[in-house]
XYZ file of C-alpha atoms in Angstrom:
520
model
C 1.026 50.588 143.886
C 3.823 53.141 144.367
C 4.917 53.742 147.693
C 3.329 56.672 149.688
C 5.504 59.832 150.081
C 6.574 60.492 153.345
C 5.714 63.301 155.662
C 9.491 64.410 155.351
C 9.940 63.696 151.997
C 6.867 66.288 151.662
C 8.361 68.508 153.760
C 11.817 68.483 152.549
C 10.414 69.403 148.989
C 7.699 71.503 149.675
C 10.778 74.221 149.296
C 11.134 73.525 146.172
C 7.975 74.304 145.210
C 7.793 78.247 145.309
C 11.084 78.391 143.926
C 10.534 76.898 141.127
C 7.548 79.186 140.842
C 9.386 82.301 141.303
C 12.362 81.450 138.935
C 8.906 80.504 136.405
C 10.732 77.546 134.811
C 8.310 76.673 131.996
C 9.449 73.012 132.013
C 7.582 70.523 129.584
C 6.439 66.796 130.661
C 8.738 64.350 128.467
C 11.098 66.744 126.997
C 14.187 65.465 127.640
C 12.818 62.542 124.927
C 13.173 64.931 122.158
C 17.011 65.706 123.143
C 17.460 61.748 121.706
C 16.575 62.142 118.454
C 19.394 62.648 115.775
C 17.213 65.683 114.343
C 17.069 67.643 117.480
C 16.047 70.887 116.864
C 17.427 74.168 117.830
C 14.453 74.998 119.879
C 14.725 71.994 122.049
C 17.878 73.305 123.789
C 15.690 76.212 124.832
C 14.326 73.973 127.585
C 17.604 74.083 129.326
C 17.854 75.647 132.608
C 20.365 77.325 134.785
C 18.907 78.261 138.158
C 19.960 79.826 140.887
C 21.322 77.574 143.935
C 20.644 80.204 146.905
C 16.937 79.996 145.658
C 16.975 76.603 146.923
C 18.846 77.346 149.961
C 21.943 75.645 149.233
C 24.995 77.471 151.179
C 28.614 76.328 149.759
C 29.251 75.432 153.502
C 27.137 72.802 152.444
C 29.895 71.362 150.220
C 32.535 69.302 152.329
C 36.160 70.694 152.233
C 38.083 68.138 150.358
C 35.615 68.393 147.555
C 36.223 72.188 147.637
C 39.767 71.498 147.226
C 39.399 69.567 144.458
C 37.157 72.181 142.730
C 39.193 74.927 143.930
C 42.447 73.304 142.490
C 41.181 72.171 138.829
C 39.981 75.937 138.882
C 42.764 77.382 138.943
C 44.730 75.005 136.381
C 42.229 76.528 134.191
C 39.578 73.376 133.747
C 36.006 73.528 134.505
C 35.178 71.689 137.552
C 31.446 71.203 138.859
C 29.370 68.897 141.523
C 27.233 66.414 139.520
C 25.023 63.593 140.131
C 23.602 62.123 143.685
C 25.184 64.889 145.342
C 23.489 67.832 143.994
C 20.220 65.871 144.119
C 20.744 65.332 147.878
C 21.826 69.255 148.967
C 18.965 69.864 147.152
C 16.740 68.184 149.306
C 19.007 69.274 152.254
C 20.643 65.902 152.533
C 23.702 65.252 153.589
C 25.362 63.547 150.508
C 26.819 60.136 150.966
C 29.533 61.507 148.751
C 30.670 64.338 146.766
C 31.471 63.448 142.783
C 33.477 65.672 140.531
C 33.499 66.227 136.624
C 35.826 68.452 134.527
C 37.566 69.276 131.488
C 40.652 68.239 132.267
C 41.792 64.586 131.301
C 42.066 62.268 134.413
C 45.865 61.774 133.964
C 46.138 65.442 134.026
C 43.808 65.205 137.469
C 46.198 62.981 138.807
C 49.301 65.324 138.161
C 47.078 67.829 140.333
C 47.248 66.066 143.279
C 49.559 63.991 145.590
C 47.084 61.340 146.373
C 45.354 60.020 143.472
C 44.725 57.141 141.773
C 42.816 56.205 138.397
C 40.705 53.117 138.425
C 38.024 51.388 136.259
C 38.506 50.210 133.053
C 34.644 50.831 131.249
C 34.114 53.899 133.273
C 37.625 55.400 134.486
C 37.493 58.066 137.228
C 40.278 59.586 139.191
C 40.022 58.735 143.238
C 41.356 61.777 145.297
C 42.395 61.577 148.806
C 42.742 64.454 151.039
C 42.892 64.137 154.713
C 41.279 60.940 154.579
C 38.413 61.546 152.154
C 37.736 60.266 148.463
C 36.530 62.461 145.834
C 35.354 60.904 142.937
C 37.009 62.483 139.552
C 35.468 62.175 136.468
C 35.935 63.868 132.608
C 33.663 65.075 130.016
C 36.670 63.421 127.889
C 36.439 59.817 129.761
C 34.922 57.768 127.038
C 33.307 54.201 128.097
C 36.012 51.646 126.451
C 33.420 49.071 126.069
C 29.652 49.873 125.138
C 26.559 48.186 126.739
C 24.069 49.247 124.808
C 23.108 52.149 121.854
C 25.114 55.211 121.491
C 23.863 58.408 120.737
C 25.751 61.045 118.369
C 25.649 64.728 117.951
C 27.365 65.208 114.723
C 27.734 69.169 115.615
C 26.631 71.683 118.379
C 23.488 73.371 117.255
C 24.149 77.651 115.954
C 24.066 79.594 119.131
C 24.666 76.972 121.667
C 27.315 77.717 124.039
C 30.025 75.186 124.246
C 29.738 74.878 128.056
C 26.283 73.683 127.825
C 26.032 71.710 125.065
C 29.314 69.645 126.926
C 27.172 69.544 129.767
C 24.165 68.285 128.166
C 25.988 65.429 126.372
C 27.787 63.959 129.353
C 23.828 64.216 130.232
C 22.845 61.400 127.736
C 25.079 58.870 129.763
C 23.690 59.013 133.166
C 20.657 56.889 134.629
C 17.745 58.885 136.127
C 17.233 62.574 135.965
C 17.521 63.536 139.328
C 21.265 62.057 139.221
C 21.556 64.774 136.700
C 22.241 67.897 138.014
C 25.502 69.883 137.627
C 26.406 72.628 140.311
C 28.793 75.334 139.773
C 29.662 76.192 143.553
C 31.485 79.211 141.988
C 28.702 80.914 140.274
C 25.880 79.599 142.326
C 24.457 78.032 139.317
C 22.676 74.323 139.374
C 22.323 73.559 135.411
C 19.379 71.032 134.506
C 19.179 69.701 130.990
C 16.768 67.059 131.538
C 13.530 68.861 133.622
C 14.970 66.961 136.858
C 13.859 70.049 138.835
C 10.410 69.052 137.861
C 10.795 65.626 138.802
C 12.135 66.283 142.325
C 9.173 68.752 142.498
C 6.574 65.834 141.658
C 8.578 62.959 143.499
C 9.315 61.133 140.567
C 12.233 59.043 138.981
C 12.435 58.592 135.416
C 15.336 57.308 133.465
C 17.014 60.082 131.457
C 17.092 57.908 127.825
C 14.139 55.571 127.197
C 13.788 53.332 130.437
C 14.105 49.676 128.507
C 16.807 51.183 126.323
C 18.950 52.726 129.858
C 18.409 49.237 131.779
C 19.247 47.076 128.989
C 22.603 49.270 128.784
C 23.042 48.833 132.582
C 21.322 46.511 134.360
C 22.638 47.644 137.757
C 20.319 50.894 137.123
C 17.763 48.678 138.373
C 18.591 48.130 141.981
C 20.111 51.536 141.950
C 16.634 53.061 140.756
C 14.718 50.739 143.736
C 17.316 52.176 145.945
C 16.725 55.525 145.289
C 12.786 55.419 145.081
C 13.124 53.647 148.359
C 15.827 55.748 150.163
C 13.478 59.287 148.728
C 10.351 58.063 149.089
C 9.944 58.510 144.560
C 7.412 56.807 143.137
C 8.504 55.628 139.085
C 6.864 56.912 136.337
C 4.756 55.189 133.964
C 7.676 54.169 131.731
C 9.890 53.297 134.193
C 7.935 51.123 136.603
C 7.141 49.184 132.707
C 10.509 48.617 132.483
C 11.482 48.154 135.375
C 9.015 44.810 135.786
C 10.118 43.939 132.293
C 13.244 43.611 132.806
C 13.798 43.210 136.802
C 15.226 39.191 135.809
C 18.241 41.124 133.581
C 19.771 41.566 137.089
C 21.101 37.961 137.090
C 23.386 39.341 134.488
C 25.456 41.131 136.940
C 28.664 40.094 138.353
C 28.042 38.877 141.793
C 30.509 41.617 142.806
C 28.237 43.824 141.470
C 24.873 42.764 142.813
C 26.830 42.786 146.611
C 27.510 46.038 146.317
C 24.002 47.655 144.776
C 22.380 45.471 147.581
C 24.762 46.797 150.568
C 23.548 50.286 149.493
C 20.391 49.242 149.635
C 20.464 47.786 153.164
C 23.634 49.738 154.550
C 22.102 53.693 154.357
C 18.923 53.462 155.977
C 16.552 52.858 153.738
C 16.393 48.867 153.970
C 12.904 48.332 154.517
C 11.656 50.115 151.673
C 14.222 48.405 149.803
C 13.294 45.080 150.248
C 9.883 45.904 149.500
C 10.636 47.152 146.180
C 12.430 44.109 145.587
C 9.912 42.425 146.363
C 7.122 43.964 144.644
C 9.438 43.656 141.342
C 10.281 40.456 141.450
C 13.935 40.543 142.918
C 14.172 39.247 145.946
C 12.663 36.003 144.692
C 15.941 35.797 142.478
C 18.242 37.706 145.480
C 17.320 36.278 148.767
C 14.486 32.981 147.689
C 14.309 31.797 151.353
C 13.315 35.519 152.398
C 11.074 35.807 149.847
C 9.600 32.236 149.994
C 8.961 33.427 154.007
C 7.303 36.678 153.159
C 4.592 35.625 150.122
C 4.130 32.347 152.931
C 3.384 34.708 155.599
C 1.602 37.240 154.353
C -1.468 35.181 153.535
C -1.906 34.261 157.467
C -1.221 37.622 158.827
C -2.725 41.710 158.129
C -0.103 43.210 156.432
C 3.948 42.428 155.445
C 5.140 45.380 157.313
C 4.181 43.465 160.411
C 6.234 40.464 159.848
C 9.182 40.027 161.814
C 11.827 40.027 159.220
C 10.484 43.711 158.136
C 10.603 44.733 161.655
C 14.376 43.892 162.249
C 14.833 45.682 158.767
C 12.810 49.319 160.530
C 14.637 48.869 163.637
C 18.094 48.642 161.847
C 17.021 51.899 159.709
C 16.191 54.016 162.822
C 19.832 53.145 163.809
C 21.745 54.217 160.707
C 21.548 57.007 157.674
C 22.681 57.481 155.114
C 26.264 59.489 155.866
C 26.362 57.072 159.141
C 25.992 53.593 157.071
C 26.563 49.784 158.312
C 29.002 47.554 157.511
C 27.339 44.453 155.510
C 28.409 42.045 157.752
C 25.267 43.568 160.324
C 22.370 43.368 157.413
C 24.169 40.068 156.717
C 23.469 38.773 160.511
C 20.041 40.041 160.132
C 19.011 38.161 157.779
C 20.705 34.755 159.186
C 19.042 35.247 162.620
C 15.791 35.779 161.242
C 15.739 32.444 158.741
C 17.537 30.970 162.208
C 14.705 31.768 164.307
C 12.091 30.641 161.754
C 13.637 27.146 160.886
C 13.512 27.207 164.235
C 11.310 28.893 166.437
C 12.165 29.816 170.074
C 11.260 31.014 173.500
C 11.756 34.413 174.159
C 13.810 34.462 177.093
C 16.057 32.779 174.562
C 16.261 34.985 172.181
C 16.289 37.746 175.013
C 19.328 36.712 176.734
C 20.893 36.200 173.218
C 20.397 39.593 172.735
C 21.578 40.685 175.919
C 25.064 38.701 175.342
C 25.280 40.548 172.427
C 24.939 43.712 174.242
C 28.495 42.068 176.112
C 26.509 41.567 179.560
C 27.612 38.683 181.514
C 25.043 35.282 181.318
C 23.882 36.237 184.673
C 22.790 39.372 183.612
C 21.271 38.372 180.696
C 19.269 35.178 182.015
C 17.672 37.745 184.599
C 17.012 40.780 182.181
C 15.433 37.792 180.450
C 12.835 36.470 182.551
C 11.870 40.337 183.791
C 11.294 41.103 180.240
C 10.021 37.595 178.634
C 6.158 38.605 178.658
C 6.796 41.827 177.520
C 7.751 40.247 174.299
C 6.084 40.813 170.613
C 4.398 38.333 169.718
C 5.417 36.759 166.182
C 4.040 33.903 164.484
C 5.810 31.205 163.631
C 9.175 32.526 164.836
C 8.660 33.055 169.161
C 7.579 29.906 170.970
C 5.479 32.141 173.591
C 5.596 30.968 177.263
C 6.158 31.807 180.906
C 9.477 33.398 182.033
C 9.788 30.409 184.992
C 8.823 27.393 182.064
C 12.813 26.926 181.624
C 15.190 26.586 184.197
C 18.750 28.677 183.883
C 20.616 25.964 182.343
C 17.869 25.087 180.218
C 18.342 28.657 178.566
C 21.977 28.087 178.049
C 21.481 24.887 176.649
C 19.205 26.345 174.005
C 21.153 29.338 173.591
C 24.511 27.394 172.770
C 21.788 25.672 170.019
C 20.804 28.498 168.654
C 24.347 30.326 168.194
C 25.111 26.646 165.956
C 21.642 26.903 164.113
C 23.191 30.529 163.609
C 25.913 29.672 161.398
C 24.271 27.089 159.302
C 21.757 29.664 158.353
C 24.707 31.603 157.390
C 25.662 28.814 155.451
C 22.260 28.904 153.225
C 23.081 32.443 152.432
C 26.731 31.649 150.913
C 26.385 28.304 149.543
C 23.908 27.486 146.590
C 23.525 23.735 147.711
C 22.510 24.976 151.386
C 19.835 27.440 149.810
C 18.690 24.655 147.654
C 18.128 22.297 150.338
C 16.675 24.890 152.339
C 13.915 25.710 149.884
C 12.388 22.682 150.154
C 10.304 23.918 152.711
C 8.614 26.029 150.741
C 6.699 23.767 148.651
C 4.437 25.855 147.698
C 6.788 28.955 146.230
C 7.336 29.369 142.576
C 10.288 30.875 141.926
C 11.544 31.112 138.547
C 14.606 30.111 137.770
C 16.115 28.605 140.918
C 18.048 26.553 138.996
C 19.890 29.791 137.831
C 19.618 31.799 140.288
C 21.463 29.623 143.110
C 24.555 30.241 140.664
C 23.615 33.930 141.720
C 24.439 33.755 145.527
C 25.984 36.938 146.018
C 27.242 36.628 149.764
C 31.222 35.541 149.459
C 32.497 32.892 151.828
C 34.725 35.226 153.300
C 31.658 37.418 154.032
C 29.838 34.379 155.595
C 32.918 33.743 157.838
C 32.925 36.754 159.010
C 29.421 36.929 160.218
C 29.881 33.761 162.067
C 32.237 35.564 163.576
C 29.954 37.505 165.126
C 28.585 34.709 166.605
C 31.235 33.617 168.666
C 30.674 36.101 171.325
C 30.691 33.183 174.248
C 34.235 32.043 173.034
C 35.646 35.918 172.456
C 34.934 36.433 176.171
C 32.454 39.281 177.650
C 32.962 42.920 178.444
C 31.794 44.539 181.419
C 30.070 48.026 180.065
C 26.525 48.311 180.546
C 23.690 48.793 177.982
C 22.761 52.372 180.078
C 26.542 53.667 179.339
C 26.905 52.864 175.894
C 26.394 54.579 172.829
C 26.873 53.638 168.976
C 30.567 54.098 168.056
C 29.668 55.042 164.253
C 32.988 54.782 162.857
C 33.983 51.311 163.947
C 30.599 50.314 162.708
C 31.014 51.227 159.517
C 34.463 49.379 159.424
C 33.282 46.346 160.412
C 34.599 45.967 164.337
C 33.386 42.990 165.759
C 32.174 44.052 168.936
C 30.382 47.090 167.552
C 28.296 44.689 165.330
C 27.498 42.356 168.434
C 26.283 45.143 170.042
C 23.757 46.902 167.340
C 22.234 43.463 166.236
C 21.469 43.029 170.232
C 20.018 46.090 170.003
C 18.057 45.686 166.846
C 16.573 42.680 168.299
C 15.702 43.609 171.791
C 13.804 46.612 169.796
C 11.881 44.283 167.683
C 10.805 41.683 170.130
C 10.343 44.142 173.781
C 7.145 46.338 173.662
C 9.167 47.852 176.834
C 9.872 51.346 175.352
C 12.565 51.696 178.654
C 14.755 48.627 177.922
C 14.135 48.947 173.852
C 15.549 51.996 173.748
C 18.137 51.363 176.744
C 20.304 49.757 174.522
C 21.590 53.102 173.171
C 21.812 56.397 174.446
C 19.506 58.498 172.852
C 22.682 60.794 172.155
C 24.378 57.948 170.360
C 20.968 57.956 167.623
């Protein structure tokens, strides 16, 4: 079943709507498929559209300023220069784009002469990287050709009579991107957002489709499939017909991937705020079976004894973490990372929750006094999940009882860490799941994706006893967003206390007290 659209989502697009009305695009269900075929016909480039941006209430203040200086500057060399991809898609639903990418006419070693900061990298796909004042823009060119070839190619062996040049170079670099709401170009300069592939008419309905035939695009790319769950989940899309085929057909493909490359499609996934969702797309398709098998073995084990997965404990760490982060205010991976090993922690081994309370306060940097107390005042407050909190009176363990099981936990900590870098650790820690089918284990544990170093760092985290504590209070402090999205320690510590006090304390005081309401 596709996911239900969201009352923002709704909202957000319900814009769209009447302008597509007024600008009466006459768009046709499927017709980008025609635009494959090596016999297109003039009349098929008729479907093109240029629209109007201010229609759709897109302001170039919008657009950040080193992007506009990249535009700005290929300009006036004399190259075209435009906004494509996520980016347009995203001011379009008034989003504030993770990033800004760039394609134009001018060869990327010509980009790079442009600027003083600039690099090209990739070898497949080359782009340009631009720094200015501290922020990237992505460079690519409609010359760029992919060096090495995944999958077919299509050819245009000439530009159909009365096509203009512009457009047809447009509508070709078209053919080689993924879904159709990724592809958009915006000319900032005219106000004009060109659309060769009716993705106006899929943001309209809410739905992603792949721009070529879906098992043809994934077979070419494989990473198009977590990229596709990631955007369904992080827009609230539902897949059409073709897609969602495809996608189930070919969801094991992903064990293709470089490791390197599954990390990174998973961090977006998890990192931007959409990591619930996400993991329930992976799950309905298959992937987290292959991804995360002890997360998945936990979820099809639980969700036979309880009323729905949403209520499970590992999905509520996953919502909490989501209300705390977006999409241009992202986590480091080292956070979703800790997640996940506290939660198989906890469930290999279940606890008290004054435990897990006063680990949580720790993390918040109180000192143990503090944290034993705000422990036992909040310890019957406490959610109650099955199996992972032992439920029980705040006065059943004496103070150095809780430290004693504290200092266990932090070590049952790190070996859970080690099951999510180390295939022989996940193996061994499947066997618990008797019951789970998971095809291809064997395979898959060849597939761990989290690198040591990764796993070191997260224990790491861990070690807050042995770093020493700090003295500011949960009341005072507030989410420092940049050193949480570089990866300080500290700033971790505190966010996963947070996360966790949120998802165990029905308390809506000391939930939320863990961060200011200005630092959300």
């Amino acid at each position: 079943m596709a996911l239900s659209h969201s009352r923002e989502a709704r909202s957000l697009l319900s814009r769209l709507i009447p302008s597509l009305e007024r600008l009466k695009c006459s768009f046709v269900e499927d017709g980008n498929r025609a635009h494959f075929s090596s016999h297109t016909g003039q009349g098929e480039f008729s479907k093109w559209r240029k629209l109007d941006s201010r229609n759709f209430g897109i302001a170039t203040s919008m657009i950040s300023i080193a992007s506009w200086k990249v535009l700005k500057n290929l300009r006036e060399k004399g190259f075209e220069a435009y906004l494509v991809g996520g980016c347009v898609r995203d001011l379009l639903l008034n989003k504030v784009p993770k990033d800004f990418d760039v394609i134009t006419t001018g060869g990327l070693k010509q980009v790079k002469r442009k600027f003083q900061k600039a690099i090209i990298v990739g070898k497949r796909f080359p782009i340009c990287r631009v720094t200015i004042k501290g922020s990237v823009v992505e460079v690519s060119s409609f010359e760029t050709v992919a060096k090495e070839s995944g999958g077919e190619t299509t050819y245009i062996s000439q530009m159909p009579k009365g096509c203009d040049p512009s457009d047809f170079r447009r509508w070709k670099n078209c053919l080689s991107r993924d879904f159709t709401v990724n592809s958009l170009f915006f000319d900032p300069f005219v106000n004009a957002i060109y659309d060769y592939t009716n993705a106006m008419m899929d943001l309209k309905s809410l739905k992603l489709r792949t721009v070529k035939p879906a098992h043809l695009s994934f077979k070419e790319d494989q990473a198009r499939i977590l990229r596709g769950l990631r955007l369904a989940a992080r827009l609230n899309l539902s897949f059409s017909e073709e897609t969602e085929d495809a996608l189930y057909s070919l969801s094991s493909s992903v064990a293709d991937l470089s490791v390197s490359r599954i990390l990174m499609e998973v961090n977006y996934m998890l990192s931007y705020g959409a990591a619930e969702r996400s993991l329930l797309l992976l799950k309905r398709f298959q992937l987290l079976d292959m991804l995360l098998p002890f997360h998945a073995a936990y979820l099809s084990e639980q969700v036979h004894n309880q009323l729905g997965v949403r209520s499970l404990m590992l999905m509520k760490l996953f919502f909490n973490l989501d209300q705390l982060i977006t999409c241009d205010q992202p986590c480091t991976e080292s956070l979703w990372v800790a997640i996940l090993a506290f939660h198989l922690a906890i469930f290999s081994y279940p606890q008290h929750p004054a435990v897990v309370l006063t680990f949580a306060s720790l993390l918040y940097h109180r000192t143990l006094e503090e944290s034993i107390t705000i422990a036992r005042q909040n310890a019957l407050a406490t959610r109650i999940y099955i199996p992972e909190i032992c439920m029980g009176a705040p006065d059943d363990l004496l103070d150095d009882e809780i430290v004693e099981k504290v200092t266990l936990f932090v070590g049952h900590l790190k070996k859970s860490v080690d099951v999510l870098i180390n295939k022989d650790r996940l193996l061994e820690s499947m066997a618990r799941f008797p019951e789970f089918s998971c095809s291809g284990l064997e395979e898959l544990v060849f597939q761990v994706f989290i690198p040591q170093k990764m796993g070191q760092k997260v224990k790491h985290i861990f070690d807050f006893w042995r770093d020493g504590d700090s003295s500011v209070g949960v009341s005072e402090r507030e989410i420092h967003r940049r050193l949480l999205k570089e990866g300080n320690v500290n700033e971790i510590r505190f966010v996963l206390g947070t996360i966790i006090t949120r998802t165990l304390v029905r308390s809506k005081k000391l939930a939320q007290g863990a961060v200011a309401e200005a630092g959300n």
